[in-house]
mmCIF file of C-alpha atoms in Angstrom:
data_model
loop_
_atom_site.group_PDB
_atom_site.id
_atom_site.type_symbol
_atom_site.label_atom_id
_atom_site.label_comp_id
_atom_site.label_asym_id
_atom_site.label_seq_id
_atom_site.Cartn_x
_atom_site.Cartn_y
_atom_site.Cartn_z
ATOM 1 C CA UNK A 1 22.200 1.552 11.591
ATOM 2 C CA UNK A 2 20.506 4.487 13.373
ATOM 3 C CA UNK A 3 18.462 3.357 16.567
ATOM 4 C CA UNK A 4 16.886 6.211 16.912
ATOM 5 C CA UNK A 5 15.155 6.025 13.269
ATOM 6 C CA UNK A 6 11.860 4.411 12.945
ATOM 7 C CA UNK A 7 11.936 1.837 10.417
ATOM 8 C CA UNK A 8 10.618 2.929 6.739
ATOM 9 C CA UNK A 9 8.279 0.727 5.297
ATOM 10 C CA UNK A 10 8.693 1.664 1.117
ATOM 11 C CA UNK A 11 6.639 1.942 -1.812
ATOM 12 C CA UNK A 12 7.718 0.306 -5.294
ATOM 13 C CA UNK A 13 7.924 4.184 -6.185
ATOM 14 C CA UNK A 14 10.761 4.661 -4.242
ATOM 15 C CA UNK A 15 12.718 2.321 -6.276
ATOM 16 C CA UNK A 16 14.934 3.956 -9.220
ATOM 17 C CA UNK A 17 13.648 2.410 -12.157
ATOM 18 C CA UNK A 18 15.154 3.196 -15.786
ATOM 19 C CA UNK A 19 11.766 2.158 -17.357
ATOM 20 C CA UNK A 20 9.547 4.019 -15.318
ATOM 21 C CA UNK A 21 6.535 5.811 -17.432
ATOM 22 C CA UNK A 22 2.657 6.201 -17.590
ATOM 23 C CA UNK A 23 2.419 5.419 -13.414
ATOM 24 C CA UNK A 24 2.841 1.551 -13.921
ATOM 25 C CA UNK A 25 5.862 1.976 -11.420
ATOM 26 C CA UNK A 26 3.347 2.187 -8.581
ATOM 27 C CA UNK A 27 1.910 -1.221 -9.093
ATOM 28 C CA UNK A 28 4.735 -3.438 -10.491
ATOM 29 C CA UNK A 29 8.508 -3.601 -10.802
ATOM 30 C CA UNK A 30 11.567 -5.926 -12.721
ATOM 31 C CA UNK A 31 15.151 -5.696 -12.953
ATOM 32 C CA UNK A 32 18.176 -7.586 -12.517
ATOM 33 C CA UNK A 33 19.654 -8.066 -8.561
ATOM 34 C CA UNK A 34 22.842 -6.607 -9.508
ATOM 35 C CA UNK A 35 21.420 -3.290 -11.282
ATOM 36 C CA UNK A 36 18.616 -2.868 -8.034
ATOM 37 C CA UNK A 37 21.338 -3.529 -5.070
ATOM 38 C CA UNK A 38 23.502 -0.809 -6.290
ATOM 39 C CA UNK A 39 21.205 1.855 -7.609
ATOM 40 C CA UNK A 40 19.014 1.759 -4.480
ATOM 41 C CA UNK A 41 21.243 1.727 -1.402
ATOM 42 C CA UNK A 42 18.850 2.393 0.845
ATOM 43 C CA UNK A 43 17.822 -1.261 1.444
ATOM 44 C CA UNK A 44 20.814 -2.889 2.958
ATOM 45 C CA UNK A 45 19.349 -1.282 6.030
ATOM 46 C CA UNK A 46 15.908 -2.283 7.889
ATOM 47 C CA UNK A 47 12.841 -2.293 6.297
ATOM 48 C CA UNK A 48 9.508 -3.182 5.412
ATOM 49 C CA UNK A 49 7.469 -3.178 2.512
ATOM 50 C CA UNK A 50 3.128 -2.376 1.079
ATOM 51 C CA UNK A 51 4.019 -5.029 -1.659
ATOM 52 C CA UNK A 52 5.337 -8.345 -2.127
ATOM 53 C CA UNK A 53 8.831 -8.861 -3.113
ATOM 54 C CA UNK A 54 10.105 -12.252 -5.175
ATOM 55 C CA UNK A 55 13.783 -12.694 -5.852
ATOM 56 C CA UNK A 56 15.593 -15.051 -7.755
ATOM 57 C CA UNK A 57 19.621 -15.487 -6.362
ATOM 58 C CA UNK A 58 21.720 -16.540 -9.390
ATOM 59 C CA UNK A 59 24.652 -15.396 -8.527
ATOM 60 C CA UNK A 60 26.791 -14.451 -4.977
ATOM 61 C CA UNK A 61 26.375 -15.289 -1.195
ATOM 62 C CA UNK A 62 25.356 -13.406 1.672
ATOM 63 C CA UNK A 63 22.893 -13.231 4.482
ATOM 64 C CA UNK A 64 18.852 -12.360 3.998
ATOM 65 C CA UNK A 65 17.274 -11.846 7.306
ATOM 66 C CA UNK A 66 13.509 -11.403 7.046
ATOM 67 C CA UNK A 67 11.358 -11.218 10.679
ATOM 68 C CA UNK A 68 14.687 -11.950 12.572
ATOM 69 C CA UNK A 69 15.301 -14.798 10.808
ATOM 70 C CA UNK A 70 18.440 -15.692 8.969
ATOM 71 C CA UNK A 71 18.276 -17.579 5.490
ATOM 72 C CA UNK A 72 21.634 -17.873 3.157
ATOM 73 C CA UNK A 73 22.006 -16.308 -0.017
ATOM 74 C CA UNK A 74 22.847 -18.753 -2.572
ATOM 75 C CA UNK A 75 22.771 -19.414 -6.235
ATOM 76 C CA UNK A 76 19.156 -20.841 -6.662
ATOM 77 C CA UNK A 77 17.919 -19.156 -3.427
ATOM 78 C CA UNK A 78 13.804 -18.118 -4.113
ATOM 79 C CA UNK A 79 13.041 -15.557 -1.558
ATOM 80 C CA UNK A 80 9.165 -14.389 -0.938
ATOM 81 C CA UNK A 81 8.871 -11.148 1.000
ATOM 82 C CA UNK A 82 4.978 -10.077 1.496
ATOM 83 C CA UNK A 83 3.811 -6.734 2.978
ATOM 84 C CA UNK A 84 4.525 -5.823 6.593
ATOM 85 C CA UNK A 85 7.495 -8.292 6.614
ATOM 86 C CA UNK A 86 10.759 -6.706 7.654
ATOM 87 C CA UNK A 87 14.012 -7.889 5.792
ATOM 88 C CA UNK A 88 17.432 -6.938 4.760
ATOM 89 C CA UNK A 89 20.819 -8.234 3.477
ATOM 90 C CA UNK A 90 24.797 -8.186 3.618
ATOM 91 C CA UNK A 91 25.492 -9.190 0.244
ATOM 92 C CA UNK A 92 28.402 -10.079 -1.583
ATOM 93 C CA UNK A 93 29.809 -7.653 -4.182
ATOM 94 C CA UNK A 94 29.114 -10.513 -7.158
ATOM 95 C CA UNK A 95 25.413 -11.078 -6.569
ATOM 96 C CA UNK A 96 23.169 -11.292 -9.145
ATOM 97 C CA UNK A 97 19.616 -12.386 -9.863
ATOM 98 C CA UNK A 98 16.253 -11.413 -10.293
ATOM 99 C CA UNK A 99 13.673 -9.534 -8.161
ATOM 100 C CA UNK A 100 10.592 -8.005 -8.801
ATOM 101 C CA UNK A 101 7.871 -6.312 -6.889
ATOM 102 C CA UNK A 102 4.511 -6.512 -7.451
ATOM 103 C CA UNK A 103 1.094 -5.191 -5.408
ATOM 104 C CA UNK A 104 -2.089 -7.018 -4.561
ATOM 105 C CA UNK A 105 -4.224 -4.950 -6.569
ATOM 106 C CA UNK A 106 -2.209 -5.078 -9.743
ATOM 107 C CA UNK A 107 -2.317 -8.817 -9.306
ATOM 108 C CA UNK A 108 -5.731 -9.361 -8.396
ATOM 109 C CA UNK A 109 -7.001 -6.909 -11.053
ATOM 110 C CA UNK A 110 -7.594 -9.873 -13.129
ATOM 111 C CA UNK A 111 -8.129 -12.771 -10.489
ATOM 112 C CA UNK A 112 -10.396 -13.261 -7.519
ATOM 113 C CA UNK A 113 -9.711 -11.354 -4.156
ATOM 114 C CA UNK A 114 -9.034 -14.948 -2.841
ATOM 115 C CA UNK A 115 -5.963 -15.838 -5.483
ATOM 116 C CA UNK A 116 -2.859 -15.006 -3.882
ATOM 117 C CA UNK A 117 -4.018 -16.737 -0.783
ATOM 118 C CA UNK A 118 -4.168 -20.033 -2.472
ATOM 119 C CA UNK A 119 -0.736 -20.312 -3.154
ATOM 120 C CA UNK A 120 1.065 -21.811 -0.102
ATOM 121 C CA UNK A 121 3.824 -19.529 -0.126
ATOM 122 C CA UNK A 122 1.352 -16.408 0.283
ATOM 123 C CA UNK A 123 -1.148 -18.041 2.548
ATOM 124 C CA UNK A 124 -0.080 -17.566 5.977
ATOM 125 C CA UNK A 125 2.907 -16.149 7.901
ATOM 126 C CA UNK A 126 3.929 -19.925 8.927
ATOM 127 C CA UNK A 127 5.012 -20.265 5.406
ATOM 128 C CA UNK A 128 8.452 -20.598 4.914
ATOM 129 C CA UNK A 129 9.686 -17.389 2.824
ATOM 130 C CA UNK A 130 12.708 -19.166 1.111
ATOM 131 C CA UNK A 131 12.611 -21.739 -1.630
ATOM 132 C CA UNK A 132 15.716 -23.276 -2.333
ATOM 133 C CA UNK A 133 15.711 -24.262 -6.429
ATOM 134 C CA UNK A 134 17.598 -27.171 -8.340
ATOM 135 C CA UNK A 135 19.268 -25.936 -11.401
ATOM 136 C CA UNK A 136 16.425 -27.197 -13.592
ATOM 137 C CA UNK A 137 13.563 -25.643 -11.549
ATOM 138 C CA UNK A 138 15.905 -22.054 -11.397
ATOM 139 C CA UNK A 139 16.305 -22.068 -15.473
ATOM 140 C CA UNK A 140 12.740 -22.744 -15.193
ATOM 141 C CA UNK A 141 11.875 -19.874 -13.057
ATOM 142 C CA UNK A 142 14.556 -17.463 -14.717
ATOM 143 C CA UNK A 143 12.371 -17.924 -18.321
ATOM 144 C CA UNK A 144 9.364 -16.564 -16.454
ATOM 145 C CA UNK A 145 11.485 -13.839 -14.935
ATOM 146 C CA UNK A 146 12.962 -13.140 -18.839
ATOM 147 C CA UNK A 147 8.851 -13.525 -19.850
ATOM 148 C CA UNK A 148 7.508 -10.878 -17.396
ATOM 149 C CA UNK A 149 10.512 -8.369 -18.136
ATOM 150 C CA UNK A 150 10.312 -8.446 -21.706
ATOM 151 C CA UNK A 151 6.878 -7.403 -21.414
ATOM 152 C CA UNK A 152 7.600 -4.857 -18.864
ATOM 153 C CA UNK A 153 10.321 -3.752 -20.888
ATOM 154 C CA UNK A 154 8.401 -3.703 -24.603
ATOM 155 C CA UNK A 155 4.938 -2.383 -23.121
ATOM 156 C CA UNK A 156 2.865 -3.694 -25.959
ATOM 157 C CA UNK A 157 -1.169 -3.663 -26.401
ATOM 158 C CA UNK A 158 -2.192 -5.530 -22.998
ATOM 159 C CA UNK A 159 0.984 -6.229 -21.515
ATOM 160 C CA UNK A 160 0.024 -5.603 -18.185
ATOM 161 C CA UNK A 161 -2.435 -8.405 -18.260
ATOM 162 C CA UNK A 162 0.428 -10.609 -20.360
ATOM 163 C CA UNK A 163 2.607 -9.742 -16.774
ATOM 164 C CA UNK A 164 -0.388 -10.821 -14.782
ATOM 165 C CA UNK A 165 -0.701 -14.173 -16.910
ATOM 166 C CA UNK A 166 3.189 -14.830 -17.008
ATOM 167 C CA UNK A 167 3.083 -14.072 -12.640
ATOM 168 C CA UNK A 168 0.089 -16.416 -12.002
ATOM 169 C CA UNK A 169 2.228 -19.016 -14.191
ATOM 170 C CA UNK A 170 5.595 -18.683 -12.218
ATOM 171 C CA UNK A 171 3.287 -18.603 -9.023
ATOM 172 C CA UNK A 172 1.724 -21.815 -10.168
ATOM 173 C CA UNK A 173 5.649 -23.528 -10.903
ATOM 174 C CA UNK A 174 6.853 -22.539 -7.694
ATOM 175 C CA UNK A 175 3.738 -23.729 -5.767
ATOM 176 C CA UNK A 176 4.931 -27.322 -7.632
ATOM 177 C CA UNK A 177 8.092 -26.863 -6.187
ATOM 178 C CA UNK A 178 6.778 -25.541 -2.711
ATOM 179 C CA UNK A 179 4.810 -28.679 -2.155
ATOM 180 C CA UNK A 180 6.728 -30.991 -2.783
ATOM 181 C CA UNK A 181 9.668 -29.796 0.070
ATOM 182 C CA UNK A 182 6.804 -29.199 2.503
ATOM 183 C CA UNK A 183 5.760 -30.784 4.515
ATOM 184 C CA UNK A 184 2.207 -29.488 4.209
ATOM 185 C CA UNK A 185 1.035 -30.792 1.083
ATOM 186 C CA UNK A 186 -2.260 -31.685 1.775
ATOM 187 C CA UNK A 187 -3.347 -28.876 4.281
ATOM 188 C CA UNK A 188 -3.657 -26.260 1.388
ATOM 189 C CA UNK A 189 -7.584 -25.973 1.157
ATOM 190 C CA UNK A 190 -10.411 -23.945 2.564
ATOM 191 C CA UNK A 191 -8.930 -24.614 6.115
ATOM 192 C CA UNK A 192 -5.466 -22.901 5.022
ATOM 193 C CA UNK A 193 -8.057 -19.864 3.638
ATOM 194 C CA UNK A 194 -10.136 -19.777 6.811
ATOM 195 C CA UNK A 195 -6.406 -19.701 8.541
ATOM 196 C CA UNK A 196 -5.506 -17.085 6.510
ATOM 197 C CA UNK A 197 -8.544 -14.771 7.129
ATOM 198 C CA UNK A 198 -8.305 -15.416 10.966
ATOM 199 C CA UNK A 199 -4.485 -14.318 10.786
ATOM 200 C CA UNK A 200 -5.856 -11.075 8.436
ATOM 201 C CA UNK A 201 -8.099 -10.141 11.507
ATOM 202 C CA UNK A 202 -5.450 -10.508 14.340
ATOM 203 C CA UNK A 203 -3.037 -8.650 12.095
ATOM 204 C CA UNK A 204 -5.350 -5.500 11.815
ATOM 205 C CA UNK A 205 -7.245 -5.843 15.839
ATOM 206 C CA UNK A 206 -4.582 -8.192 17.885
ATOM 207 C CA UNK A 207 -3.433 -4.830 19.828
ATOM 208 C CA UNK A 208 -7.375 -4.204 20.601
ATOM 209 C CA UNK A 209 -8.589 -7.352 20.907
ATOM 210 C CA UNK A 210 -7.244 -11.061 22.662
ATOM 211 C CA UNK A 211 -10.257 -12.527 23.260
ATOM 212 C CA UNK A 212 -10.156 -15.548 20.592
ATOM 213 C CA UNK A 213 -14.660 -15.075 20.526
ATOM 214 C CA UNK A 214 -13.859 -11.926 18.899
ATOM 215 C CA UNK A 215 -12.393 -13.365 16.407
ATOM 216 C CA UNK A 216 -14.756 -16.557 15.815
ATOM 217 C CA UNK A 217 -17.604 -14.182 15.808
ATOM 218 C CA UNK A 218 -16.159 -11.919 12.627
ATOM 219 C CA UNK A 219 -15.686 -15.482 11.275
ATOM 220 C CA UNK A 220 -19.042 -16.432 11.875
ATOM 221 C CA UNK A 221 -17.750 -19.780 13.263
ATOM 222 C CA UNK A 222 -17.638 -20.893 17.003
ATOM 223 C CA UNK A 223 -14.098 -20.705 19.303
ATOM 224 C CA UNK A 224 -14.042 -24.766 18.637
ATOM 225 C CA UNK A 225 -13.907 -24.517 15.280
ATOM 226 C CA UNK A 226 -11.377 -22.061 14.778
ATOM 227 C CA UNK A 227 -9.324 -23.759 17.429
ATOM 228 C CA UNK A 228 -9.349 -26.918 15.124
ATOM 229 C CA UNK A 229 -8.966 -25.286 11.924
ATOM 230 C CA UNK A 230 -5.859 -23.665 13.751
ATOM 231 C CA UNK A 231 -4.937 -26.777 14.917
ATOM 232 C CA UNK A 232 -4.967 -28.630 11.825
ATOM 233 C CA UNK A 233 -3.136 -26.115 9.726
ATOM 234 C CA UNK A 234 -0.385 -25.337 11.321
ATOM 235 C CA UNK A 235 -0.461 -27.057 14.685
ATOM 236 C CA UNK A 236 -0.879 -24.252 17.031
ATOM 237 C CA UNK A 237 -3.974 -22.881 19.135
ATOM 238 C CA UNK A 238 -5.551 -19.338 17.961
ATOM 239 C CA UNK A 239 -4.083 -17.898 21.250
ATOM 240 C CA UNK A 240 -0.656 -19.178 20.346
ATOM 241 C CA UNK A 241 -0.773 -17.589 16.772
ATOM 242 C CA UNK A 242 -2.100 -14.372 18.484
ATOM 243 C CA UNK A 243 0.417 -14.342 20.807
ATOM 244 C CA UNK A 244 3.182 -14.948 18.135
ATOM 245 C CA UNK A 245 1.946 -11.756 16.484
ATOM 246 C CA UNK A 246 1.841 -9.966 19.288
ATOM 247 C CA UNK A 247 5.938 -10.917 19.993
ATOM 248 C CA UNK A 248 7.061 -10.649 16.465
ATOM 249 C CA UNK A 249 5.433 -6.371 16.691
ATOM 250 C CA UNK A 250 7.525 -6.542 20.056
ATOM 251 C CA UNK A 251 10.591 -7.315 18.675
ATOM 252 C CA UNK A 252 9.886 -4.765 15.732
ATOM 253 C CA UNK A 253 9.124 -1.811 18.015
ATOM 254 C CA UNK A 254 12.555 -3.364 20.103
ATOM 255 C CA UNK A 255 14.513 -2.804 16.776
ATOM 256 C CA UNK A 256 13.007 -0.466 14.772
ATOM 257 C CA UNK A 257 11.546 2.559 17.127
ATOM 258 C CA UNK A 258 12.515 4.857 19.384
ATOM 259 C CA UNK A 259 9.789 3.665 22.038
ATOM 260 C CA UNK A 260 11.340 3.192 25.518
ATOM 261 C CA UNK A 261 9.834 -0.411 26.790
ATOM 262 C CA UNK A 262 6.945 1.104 28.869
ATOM 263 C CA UNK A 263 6.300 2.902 25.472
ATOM 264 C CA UNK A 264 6.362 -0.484 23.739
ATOM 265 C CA UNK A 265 4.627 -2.178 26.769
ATOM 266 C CA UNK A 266 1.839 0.724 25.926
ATOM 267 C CA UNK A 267 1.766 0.852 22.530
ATOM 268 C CA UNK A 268 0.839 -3.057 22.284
ATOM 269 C CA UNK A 269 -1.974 -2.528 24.991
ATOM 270 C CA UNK A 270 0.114 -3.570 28.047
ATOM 271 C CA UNK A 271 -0.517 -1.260 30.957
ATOM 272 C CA UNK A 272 1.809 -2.847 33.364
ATOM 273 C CA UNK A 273 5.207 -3.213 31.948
ATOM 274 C CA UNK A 274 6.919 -5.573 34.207
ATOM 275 C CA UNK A 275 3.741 -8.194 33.003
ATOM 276 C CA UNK A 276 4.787 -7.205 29.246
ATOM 277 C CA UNK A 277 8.282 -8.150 30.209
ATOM 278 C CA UNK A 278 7.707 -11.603 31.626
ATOM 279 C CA UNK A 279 5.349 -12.134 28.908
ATOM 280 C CA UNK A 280 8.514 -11.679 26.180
ATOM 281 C CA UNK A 281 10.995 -13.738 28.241
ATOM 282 C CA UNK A 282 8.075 -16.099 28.731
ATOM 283 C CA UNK A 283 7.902 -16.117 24.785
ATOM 284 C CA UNK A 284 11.714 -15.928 23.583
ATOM 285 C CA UNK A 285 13.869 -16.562 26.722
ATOM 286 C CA UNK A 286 15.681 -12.857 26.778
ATOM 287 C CA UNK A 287 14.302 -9.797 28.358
ATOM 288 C CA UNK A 288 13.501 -7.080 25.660
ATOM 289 C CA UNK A 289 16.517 -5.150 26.675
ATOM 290 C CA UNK A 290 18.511 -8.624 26.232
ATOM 291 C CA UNK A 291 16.739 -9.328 22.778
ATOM 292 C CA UNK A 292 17.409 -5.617 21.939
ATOM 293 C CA UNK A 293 21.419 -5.676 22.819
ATOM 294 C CA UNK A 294 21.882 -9.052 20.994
ATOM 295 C CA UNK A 295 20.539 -7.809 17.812
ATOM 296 C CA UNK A 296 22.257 -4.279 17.634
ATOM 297 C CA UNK A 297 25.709 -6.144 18.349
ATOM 298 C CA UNK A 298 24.738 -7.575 14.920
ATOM 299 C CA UNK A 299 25.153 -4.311 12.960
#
């Protein structure tokens, strides 16, 4: 790993694709694990993504860390990557699956804009991105994956809208499955969508704006209602989901930049560093320069 190198977030038409034609490779993408691992090697390093990712493990072990966090690979492993996540993987040399990409606006050309955010897995960045499968729910997801690349692979009249049909229907199985391991079950409603659209706004203002009015006001909702609906959803105050936001693009810019820690400190709207720096040992119990050394010794 270079630590000098800021981190590339990819395109699906980066991706070597043997079916590519007409421009479709900029909204969608299929293809077995084994076939995608070794013709793009590129991606065992860092990186992020404008699209979401789902793969299927059938086959192999290794390590998928996504945000800093570690999940096993294993045969009936479900991983959900969405945009602005950062992930990669050490692999075994056996490993085999199924992944595709796919990007909101080829998805949503035939839903409503609110869609993808109804399905728990897509809803909010406190959903778990792993989803570990029995045999009979991985057979079951596999068909849709053999559904959706049949019609990639065939292109007949419409098939981009059969693709869009067979997705919402695997989305729709593995919300089954979802729900019942979580947890969460009955929180998935317009709270989980309000949730969703406050997390949207800190995502695109949270290095411009802490106070939590700002947000309540784009919401048209008061500060005590958003606290609740925070509160309700996935037990933690707006300032604590802000501030979790605000330490995950720390750890990024740790990583994945060349910025010194003033330049981090700076970059995330911190004028005095030595605040920023009690702030992340406040948050994660390591200095930045002790969160940084612990995760190169990694690579």
């Amino acid at each position: 790993m270079n630590h000098n190198n800021n981190l590339p977030v990819f395109a699906i038409s980066n991706f070597d694709d043997y079916n590519n034609c007409m421009g479709f490779e900029k909204n969608f993408y299929i293809r077995s694990f084994s076939e995608h691992v070794q013709e793009n090697l590129f991606i065992e390093k860092p990186h992020g993504h404008n699209f979401y990712l789902i793969l299927l493990v059938t086959k192999g072990s290794g390590v998928h860390t996504i945000d800093f966090q570690e999940y096993d690979v294993a045969p009936g492993a479900l991983f959900i990557v969405s945009p602005g996540q950062i992930h990669q993987w050490k692999l075994s040399a056996d490993v085999d699956g199924c992944i595709l990409f796919f990007t909101k606006e080829f998805f949503l050309h035939d839903f409503d804009t609110e869609k993808l955010t109804r399905f728990p897995f897509f809803n909010s960045t406190f959903s778990l991105p792993i989803i570990q499968l029995s045999p009979g729910e991985e057979n079951e997801v596999a068909d849709k994956y053999r559904c959706i690349h049949r019609e990639y692979r065939n292109r007949s009249q419409n098939y981009q809208e059969m693709i869009r049909i067979y997705l919402n229907a695997l989305f729709i199985e593995l919300s089954r499955v979802y729900l019942t391991k979580s947890d969460n079950s009955q929180k998935f409603g317009y709270d989980l969508l309000q949730l969703n659209r406050y997390e949207a706004l800190v995502d695109k203002y949270f290095k411009l704006h802490r106070p939590i009015s700002c947000y309540s006001e784009k919401m048209n909702i008061t500060d005590r209602q958003l606290s609740y609906l925070c509160k309700k959803t996935v037990g933690k105050t707006p300032s604590e989901i802000m501030m979790n936001r605000i330490i995950l693009e720390a750890k990024r810019l740790i990583i994945h930049s060349d910025l010194s820690i003033s330049g981090i400190s700076q970059e995330l709207n911190y004028s005095d560093s030595s605040y920023f720096i009690r702030l992340f040992k406040k948050m994660t119990k390591q200095t930045p320069e002790q969160f940084r050394n612990e995760q190169y010794s990694r690579y």
